[in-house]
Coordinates of C-alpha atoms in Angstrom, one line a residue:
X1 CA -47.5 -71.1 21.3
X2 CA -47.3 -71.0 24.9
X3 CA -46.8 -73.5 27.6
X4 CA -49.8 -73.3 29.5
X5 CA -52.1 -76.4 31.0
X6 CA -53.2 -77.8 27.7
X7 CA -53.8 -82.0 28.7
X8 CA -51.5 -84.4 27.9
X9 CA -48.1 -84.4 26.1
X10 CA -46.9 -81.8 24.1
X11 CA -43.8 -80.8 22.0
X12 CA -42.3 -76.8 22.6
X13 CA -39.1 -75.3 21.8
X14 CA -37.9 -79.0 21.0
X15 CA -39.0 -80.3 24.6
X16 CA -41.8 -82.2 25.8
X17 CA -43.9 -82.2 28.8
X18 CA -46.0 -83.5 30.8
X19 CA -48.8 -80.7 31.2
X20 CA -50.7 -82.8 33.8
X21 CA -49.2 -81.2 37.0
X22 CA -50.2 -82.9 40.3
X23 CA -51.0 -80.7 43.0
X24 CA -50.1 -81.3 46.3
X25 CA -53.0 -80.8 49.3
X26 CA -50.4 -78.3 50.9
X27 CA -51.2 -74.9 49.9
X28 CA -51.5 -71.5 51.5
X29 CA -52.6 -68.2 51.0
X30 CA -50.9 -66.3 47.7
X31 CA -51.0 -63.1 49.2
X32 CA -48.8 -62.3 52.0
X33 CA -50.8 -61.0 55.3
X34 CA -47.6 -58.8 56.5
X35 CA -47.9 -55.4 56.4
X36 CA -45.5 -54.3 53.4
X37 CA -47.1 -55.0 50.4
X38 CA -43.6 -55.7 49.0
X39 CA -42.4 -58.8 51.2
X40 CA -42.4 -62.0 49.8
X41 CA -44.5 -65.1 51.8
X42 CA -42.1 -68.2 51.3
X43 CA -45.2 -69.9 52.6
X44 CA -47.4 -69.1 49.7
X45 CA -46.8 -71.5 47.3
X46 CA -48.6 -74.6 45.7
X47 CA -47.0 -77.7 45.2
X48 CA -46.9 -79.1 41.6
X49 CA -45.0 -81.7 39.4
X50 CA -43.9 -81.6 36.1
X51 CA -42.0 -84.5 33.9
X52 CA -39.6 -82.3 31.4
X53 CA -37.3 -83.8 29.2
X54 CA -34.6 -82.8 28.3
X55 CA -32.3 -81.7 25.1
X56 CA -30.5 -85.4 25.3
X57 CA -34.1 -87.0 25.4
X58 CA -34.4 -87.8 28.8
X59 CA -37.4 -87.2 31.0
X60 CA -37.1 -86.0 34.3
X61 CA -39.5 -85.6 37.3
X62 CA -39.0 -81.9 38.6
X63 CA -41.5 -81.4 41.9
X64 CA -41.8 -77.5 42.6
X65 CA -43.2 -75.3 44.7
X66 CA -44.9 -72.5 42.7
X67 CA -46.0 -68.7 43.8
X68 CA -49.1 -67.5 42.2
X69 CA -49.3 -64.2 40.2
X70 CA -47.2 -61.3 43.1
X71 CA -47.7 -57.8 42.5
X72 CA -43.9 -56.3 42.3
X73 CA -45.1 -52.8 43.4
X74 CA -46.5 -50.6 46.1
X75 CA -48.3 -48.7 44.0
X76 CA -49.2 -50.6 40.5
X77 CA -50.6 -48.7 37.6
X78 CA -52.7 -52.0 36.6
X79 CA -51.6 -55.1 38.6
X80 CA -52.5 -57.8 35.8
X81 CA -49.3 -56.9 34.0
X82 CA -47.2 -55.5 37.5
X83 CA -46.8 -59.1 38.8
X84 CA -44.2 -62.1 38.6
X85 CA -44.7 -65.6 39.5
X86 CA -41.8 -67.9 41.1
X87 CA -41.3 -71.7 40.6
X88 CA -38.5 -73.3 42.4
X89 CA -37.7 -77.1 42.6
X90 CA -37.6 -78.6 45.7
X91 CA -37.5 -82.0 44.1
X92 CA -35.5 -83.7 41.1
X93 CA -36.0 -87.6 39.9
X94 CA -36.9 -88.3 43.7
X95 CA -33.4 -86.3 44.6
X96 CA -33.9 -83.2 47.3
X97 CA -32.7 -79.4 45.6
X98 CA -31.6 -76.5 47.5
X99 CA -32.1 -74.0 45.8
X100 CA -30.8 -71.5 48.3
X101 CA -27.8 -70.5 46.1
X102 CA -29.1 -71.8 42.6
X103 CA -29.2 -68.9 39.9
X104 CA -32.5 -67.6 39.2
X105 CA -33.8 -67.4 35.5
X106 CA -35.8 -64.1 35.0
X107 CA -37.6 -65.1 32.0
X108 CA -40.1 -62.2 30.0
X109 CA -42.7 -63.1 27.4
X110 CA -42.9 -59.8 26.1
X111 CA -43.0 -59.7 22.3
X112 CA -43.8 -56.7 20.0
X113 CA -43.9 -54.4 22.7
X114 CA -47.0 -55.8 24.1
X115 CA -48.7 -56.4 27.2
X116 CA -47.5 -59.4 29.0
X117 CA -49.3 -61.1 32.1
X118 CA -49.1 -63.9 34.3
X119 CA -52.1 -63.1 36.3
X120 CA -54.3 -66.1 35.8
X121 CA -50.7 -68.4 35.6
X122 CA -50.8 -72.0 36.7
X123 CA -47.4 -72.9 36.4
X124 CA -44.4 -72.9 35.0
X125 CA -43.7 -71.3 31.5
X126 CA -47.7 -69.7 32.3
X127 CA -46.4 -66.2 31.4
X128 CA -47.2 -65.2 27.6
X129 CA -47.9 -62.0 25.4
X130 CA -51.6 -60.2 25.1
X131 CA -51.0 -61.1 21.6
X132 CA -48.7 -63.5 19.6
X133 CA -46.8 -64.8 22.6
X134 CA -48.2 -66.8 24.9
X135 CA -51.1 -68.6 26.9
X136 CA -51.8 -66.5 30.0
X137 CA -53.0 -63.2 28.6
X138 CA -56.3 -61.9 30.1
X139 CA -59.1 -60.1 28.5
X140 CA -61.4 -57.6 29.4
X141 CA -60.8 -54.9 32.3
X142 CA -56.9 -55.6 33.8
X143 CA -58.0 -53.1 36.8
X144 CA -61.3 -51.8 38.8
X145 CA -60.0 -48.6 37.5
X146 CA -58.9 -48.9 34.1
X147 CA -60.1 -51.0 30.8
X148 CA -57.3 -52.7 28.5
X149 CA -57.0 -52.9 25.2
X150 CA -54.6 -55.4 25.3
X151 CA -56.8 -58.5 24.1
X152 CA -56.5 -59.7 20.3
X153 CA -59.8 -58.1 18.9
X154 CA -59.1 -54.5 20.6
X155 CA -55.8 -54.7 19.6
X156 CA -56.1 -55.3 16.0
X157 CA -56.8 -51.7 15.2
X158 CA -53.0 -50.4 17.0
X159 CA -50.3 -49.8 14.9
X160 CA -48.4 -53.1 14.0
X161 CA -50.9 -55.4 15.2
X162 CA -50.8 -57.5 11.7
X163 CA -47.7 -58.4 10.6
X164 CA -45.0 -56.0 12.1
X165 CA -45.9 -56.8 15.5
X166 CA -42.3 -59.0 16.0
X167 CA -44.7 -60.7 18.6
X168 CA -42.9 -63.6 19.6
X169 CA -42.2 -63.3 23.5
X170 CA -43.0 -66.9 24.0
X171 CA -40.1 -68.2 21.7
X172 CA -37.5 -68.8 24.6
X173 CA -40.3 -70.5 26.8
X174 CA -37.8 -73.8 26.5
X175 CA -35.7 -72.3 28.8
X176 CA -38.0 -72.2 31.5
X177 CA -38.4 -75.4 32.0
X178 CA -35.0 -76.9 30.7
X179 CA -34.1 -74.3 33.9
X180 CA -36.5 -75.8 36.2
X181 CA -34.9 -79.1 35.5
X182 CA -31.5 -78.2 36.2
X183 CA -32.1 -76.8 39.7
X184 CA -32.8 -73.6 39.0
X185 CA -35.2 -70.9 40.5
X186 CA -37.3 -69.3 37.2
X187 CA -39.3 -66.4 38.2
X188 CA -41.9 -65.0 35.0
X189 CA -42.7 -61.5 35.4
X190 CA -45.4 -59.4 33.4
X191 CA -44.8 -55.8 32.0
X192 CA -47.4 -53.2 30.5
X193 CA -47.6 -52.8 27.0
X194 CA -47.9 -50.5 24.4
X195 CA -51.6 -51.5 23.4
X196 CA -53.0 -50.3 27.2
X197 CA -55.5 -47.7 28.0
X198 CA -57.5 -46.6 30.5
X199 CA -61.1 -45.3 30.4
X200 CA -60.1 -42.3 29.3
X201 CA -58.5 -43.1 25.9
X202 CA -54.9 -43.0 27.7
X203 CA -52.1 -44.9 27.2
X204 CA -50.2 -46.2 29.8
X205 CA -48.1 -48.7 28.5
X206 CA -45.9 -47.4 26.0
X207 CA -42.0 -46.7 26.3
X208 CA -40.6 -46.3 28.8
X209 CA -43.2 -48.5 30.5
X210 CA -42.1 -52.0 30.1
X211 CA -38.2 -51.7 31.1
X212 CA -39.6 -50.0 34.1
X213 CA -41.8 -53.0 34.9
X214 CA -38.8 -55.0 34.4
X215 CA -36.6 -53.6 36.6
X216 CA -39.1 -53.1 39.7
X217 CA -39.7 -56.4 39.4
X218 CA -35.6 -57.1 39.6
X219 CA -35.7 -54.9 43.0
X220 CA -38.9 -56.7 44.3
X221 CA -36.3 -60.0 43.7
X222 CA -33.2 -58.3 45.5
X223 CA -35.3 -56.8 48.5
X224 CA -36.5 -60.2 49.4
X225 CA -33.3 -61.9 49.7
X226 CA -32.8 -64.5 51.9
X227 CA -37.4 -65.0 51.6
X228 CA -37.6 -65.8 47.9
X229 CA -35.8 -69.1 46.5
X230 CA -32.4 -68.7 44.7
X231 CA -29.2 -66.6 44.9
X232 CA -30.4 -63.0 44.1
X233 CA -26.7 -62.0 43.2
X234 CA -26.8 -64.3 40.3
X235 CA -30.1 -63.0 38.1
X236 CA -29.8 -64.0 34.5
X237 CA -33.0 -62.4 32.4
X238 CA -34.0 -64.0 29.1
X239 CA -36.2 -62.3 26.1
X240 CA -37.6 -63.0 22.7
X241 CA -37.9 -59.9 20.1
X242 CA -38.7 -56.9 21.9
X243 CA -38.3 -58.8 24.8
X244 CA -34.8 -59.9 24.2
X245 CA -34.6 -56.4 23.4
X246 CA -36.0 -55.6 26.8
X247 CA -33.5 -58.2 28.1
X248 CA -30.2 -56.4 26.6
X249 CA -31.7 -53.3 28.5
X250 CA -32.1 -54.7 31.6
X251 CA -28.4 -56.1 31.5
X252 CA -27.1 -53.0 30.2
X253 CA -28.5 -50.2 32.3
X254 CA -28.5 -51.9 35.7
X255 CA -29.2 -49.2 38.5
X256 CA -29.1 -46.4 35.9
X257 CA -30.8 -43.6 37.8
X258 CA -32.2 -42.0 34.5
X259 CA -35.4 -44.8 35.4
X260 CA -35.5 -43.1 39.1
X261 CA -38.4 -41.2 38.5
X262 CA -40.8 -43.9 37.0
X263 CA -39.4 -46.5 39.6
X264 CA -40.4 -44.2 42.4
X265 CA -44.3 -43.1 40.6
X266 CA -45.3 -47.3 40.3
X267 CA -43.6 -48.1 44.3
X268 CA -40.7 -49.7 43.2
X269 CA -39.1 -51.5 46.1
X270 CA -35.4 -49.7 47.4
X271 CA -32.9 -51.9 46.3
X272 CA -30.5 -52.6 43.1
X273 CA -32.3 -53.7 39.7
X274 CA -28.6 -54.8 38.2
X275 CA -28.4 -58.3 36.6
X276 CA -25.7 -60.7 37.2
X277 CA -26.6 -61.9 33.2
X278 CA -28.0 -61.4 30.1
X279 CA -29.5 -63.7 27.3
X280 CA -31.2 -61.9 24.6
X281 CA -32.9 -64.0 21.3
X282 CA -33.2 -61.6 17.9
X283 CA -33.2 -58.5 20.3
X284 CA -35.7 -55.5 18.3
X285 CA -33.4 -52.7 19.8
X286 CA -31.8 -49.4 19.0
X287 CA -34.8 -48.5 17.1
X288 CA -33.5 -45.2 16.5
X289 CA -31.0 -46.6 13.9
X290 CA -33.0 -49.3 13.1
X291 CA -34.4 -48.5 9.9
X292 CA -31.0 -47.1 8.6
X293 CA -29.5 -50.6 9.6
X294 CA -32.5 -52.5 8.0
X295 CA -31.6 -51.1 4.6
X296 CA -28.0 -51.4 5.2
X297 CA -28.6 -55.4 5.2
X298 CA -31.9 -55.8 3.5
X299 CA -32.1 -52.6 1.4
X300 CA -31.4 -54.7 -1.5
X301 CA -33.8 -57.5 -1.1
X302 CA -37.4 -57.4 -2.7
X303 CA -41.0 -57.4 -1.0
X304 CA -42.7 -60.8 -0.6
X305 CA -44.8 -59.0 -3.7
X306 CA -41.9 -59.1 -5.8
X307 CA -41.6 -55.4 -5.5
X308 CA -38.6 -53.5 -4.8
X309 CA -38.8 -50.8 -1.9
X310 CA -38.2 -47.3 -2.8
X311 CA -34.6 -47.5 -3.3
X312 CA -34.4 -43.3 -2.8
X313 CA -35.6 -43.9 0.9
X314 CA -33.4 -47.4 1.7
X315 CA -30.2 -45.5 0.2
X316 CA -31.1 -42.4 2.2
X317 CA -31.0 -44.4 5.7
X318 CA -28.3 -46.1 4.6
X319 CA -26.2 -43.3 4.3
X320 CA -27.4 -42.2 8.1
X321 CA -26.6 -46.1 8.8
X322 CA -23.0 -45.3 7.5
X323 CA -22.7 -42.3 9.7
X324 CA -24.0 -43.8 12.8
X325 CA -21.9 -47.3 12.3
X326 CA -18.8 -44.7 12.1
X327 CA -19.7 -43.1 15.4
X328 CA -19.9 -46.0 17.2
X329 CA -16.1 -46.9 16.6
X330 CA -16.4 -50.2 17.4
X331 CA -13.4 -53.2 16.8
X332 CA -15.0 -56.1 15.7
X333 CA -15.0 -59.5 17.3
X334 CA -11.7 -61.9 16.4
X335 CA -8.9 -59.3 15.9
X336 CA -11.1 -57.9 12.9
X337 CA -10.3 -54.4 13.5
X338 CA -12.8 -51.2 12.9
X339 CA -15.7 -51.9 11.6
X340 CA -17.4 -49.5 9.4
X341 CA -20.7 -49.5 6.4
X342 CA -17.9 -50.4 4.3
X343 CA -16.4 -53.6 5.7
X344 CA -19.4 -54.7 8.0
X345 CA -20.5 -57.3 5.0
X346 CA -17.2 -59.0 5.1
X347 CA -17.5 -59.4 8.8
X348 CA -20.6 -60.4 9.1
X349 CA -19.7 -63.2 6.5
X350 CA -16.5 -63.8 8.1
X351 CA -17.3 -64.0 12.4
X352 CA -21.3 -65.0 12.1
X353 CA -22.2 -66.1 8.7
X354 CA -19.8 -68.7 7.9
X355 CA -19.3 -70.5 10.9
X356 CA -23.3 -70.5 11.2
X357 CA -23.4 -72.7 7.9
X358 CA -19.9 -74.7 8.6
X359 CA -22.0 -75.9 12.1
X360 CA -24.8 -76.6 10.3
X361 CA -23.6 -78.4 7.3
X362 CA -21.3 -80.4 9.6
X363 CA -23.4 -81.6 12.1
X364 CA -25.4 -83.0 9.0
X365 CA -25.2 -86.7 7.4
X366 CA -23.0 -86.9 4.5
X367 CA -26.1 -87.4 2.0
X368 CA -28.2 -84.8 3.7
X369 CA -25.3 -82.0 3.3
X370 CA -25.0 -83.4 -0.4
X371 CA -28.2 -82.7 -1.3
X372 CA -28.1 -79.3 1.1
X373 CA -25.8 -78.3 -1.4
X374 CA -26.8 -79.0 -4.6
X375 CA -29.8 -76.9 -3.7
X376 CA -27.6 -74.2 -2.5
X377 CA -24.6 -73.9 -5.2
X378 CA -23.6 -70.4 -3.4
X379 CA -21.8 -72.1 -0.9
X380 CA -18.1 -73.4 -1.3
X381 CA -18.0 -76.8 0.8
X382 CA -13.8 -77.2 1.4
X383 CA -12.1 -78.8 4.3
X384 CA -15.1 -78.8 6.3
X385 CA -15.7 -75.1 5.9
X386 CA -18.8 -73.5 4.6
X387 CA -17.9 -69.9 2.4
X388 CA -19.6 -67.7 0.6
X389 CA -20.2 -64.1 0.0
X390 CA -22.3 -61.6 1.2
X391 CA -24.4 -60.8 -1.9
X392 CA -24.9 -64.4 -2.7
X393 CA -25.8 -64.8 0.9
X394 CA -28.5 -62.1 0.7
X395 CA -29.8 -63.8 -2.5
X396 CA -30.2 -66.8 -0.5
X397 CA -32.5 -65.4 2.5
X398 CA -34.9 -63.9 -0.3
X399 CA -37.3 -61.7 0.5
X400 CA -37.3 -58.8 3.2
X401 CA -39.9 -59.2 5.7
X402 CA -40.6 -55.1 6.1
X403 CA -41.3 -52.6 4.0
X404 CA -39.3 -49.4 4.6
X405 CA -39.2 -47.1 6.9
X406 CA -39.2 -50.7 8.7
X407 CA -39.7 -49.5 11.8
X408 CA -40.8 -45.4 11.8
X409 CA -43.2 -45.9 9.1
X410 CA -44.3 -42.7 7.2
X411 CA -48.1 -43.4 7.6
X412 CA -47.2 -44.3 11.6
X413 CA -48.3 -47.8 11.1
X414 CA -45.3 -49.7 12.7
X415 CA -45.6 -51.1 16.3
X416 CA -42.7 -49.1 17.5
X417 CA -44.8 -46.1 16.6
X418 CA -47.0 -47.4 19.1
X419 CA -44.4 -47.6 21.5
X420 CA -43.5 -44.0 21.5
X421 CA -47.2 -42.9 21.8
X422 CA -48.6 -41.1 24.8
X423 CA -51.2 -39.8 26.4
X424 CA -54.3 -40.4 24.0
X425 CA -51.9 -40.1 21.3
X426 CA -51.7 -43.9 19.5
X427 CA -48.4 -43.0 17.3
X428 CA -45.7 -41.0 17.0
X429 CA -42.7 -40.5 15.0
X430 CA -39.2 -41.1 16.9
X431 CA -36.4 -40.3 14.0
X432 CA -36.2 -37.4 12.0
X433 CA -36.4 -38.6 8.8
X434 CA -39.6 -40.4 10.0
X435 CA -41.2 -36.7 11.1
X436 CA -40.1 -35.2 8.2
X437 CA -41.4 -37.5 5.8
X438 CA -44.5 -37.8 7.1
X439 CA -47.3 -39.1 5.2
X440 CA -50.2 -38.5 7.8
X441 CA -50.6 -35.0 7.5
X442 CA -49.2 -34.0 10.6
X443 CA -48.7 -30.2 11.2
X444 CA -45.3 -30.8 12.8
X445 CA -42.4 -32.6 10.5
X446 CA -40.5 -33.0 13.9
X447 CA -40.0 -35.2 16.2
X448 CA -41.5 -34.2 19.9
X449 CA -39.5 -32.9 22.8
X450 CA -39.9 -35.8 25.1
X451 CA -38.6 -38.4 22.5
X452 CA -35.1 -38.4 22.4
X453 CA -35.0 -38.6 26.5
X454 CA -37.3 -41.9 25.8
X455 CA -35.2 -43.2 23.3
X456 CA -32.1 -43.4 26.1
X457 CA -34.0 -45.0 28.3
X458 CA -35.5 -48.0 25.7
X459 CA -31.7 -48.6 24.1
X460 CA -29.3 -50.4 25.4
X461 CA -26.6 -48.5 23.4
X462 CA -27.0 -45.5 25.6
X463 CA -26.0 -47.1 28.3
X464 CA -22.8 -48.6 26.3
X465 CA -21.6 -46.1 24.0
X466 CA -22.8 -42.9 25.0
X467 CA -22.9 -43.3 29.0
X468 CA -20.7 -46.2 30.0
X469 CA -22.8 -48.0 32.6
X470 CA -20.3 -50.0 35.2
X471 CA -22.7 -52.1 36.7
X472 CA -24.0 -53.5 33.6
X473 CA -24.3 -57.5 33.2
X474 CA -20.9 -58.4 32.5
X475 CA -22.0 -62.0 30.9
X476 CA -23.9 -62.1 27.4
X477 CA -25.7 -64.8 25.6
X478 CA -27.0 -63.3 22.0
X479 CA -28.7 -65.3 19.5
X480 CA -30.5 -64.4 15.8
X481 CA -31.0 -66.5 13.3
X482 CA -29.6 -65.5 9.6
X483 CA -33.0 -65.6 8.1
X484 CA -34.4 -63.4 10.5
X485 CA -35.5 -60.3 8.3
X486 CA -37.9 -58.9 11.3
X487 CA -34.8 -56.7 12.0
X488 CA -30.9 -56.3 10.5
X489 CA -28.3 -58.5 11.6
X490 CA -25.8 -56.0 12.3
X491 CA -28.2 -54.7 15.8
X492 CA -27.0 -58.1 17.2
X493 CA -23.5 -57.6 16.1
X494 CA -22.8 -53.9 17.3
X495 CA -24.1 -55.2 20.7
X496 CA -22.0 -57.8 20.6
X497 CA -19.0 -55.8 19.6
X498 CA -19.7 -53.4 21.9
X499 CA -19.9 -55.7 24.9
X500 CA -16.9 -57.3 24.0
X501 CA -15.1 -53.8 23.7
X502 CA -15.7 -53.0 27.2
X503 CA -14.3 -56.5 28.1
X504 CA -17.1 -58.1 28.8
X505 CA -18.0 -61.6 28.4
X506 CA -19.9 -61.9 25.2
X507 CA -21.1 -65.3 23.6
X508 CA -22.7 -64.8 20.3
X509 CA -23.7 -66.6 17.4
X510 CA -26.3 -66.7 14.8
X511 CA -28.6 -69.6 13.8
X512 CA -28.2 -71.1 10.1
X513 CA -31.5 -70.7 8.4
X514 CA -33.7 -69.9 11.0
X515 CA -35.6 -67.3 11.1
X516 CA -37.7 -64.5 13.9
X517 CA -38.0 -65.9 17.6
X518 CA -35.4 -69.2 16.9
X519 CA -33.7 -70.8 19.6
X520 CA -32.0 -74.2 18.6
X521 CA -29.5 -74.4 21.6
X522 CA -31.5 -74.5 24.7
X523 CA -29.8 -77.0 26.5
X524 CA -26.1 -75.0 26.1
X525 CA -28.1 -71.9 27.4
X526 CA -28.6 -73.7 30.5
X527 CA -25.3 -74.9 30.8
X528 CA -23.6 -71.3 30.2
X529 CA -26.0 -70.1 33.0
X530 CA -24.0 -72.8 35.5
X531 CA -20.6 -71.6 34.1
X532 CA -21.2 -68.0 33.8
X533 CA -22.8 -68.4 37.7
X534 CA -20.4 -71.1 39.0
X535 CA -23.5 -72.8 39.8
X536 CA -23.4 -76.9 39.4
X537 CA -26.5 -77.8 37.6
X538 CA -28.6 -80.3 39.2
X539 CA -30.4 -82.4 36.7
X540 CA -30.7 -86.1 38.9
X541 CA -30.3 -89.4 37.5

């Protein structure tokens, strides 16, 4: 759910608030009257107040000035989705906040590759999918000039739009105001989405679309420094699903000029879109290898129906898995040396798996991890250490989420199909196997000319592995939870290894039986933010 103006108190991501926000009788014009559609108007803002308590249970008073819906380019293809909103606290528990050096939290709503929007945004945490995510998304025509798609009942017919959709850009809404409440500036922006045509049957929201959005927003940030709140040096961007997959992007391919091109066509402002840091929840990412990974983990696991996939299709993209997870050469985290399809299980088990359950068990009462494991005989209880092994571990998450191809479907059904459409096209194919297996009746078994150049620009791999991007985020917050079956748990893991190959600051673990869109540590996100940004967090008393 979102967390949008619904009356009185309400409970999200583990934090309550006060959705009665005050306004204060100051308020000015949200556009700016300069010239240069790009400058920010300091002056713009309402004044509001939230009460937001916090992950120890206390309530405080956060007063806030707040910038309506901004449009983040000169020339916007539809400005409902081009546009950010900007809260910044002038106020804590009756304590002043200058927020003149604080870091600011760039948090999307993006989920399953869909539309986002804050255009008709209120406050804080107003930002939210066109489907799935959130409580801001509008309906009917985005733009004088074009019609959208983007609403629930026109979007039920795209690819993905019932039950593969990974639509869950709202999960990490917590941090928004967890962030507001520690002193933070948190800026929302929307992004076009897959689901967007014109008037003309067009689509103008699929890939590379949405990371374009994201970084002109980024430049609209820098090229106002010193007008908008917060320290633009210090931008730490935050995603759910496809939009922590969006998130690992951003961080990874900051001031790539592979985007140059797009950034230029929407108006982007001229200035850097790289990211001081990067927090990314159950990232959907490197789709290309996705559904070989998928297998790789889940290829063994039935259908909610009981049924079995077709196990000649899981062990033929596992074997591609296997060749791909050999060309990565990566070392895994800990000292654990190469990791290959071979020994990845006993990794996974041994630097994510069981210290996920030894947290879990131990932060439980000693009757309520008694009876946790009786119900779960797999795991070995010993010295305060949780162990187990991988098969018994699969056993125990049950049943896979996806059918297989999970993610380039043969019949082109899968979101991420929608993602790589174009023009008036609604689907494509983006792997080869996907092309040549084709059960649509396509004339072409291959994949089309433009796709691998889009596939670069929508992984952050490409920017790791295959061109070694130095002005990348070099801080990484990564979270999935171990029952999450919406993708495989290694896409988490290779980032992470990556990252931490390159030297880079990496801090990854995985949630004991939670599933898609989980995000039980909140409050230590916050805090990394002030470490990572040697920023002192001010909460008040």
């Amino acid at each position: 759910m979102g967390i949008g103006a619904t009356a009185g108190v309400a409970a999200v991501g583990g934090i309550a608030l006060n959705a009665n926000a005050s306004s204060d009788a100051k308020s000015s014009s949200s556009s700016s009257s300069s010239a240069d559609a790009l400058v920010f108007d300091p002056d713009a803002y309402t004044k509001l107040t939230k009460t937001v308590t916090d992950t120890e249970g206390t309530e405080h008073t956060v007063v806030y000035h707040f910038w309506k819906a901004i449009t983040y380019v000169a020339k916007p293809v539809d400005a409902t989705y081009q546009s950010l909103i900007v809260s910044s606290p002038v106020e804590i528990d009756g304590k002043a906040v200058d927020t003149s050096n604080a870091p600011i939290l760039l948090a999307n709503s993006i989920g399953g590759y869909l539309p986002a929007s804050v255009a008709t945004a209120t406050e804080v945490g107003g930002g939210g999918s066109a489907m799935g995510g959130g409580g801001a998304a509008p309906s009917g025509a985005p733009s004088a000039s074009a019609s959208s798609s983007a609403s629930s009942s026109a979007s039920a017919a795209a690819p993905g739009a019932n039950g593969n959709t990974n639509a869950t850009g709202g999960a990490t809404s917590s941090n928004q105001l967890l962030a507001l409440a520690a002193g933070y500036v948190v800026i929302e922006p929307g992004a076009r989405g897959r689901t967007l045509k014109n008037s003309s049957g067009e689509y103008y929201g699929t890939a590379p679309a949405a990371i374009v959005d994201l970084k002109a927003a980024v430049r609209y940030i820098k090229s106002n420094k010193g007008r908008i709140p917060g320290n633009v040096e210090r931008i730490v961007s935050a995603g759910t699903s496809a939009g922590g997959a969006l998130s690992s992007l951003l961080g990874a391919s900051g001031d790539s000029p592979v985007y140059d091109t797009y950034l230029k066509e929407i108006g982007a402002a001229d200035a850097s879109d790289a990211i001081f840091a990067t927090g990314a929840w159950c990232p959907i990412t490197d789709l290309e290898h996705a559904d070989g990974a998928y297998e790789w983990n889940w290829g063994a696991n039935d259908l909610s129906t009981g049924k079995l996939v077709d196990q000649t299709v899981s062990k033929a993209l596992q074997a591609q898995f296997a060749e791909y997870q050999a060309g990565l050469k990566l070392r895994g985290l800990g000292g654990f040396g190469p990791l290959n399809a071979r020994n990845l299980d006993t990794y996974m088990v041994e630097q994510y798996l069981e210290p996920s359950a030894t947290t879990y068990l131990a932060a439980l009462s000693d009757s309520a991890r008694e009876t946790y494991l009786k119900a779960n005989t797999f795991i070995t209880w010993s010295g305060g250490k949780a162990t187990f092994t991988w098969a018994d571990f699969l056993t125990h998450v049950g049943a896979r989420k996806k059918d297989t191809p999970a993610f380039d479907a043969f019949d082109l059904s899968a979101g991420e199909n929608n993602e790589f459409g174009t023009g008036t096209t609604l689907a494509r194919h983006f792997t080869a196997y996907g092309a040549k297996n084709d059960s649509t009746g396509l004339a072409s078994k291959r994949v089309a000319g433009d796709i691998p150049a889009k596939l670069d620009l929508m992984n952050p791999m490409f920017h790791l592995v295959e061109k070694v991007n130095p002005n990348r985020s070099k801080h990484w917050w990564i979270r999935l939870g171990t029952k999450d079956s919406d993708t495989s748990l290694t896409v988490a893991a290779n980032l992470a290894a990556r990252l931490d190959n390159l030297g880079d600051d990496v801090n990854h673990i995985y949630y004991w039986d939670e599933g898609h869109g989980a995000n039980t540590d909140p409050g230590d996100f916050i805090t990394w933010i002030a470490k990572v940004t040697g920023h002192k967090a001010k909460r008040g008393k």
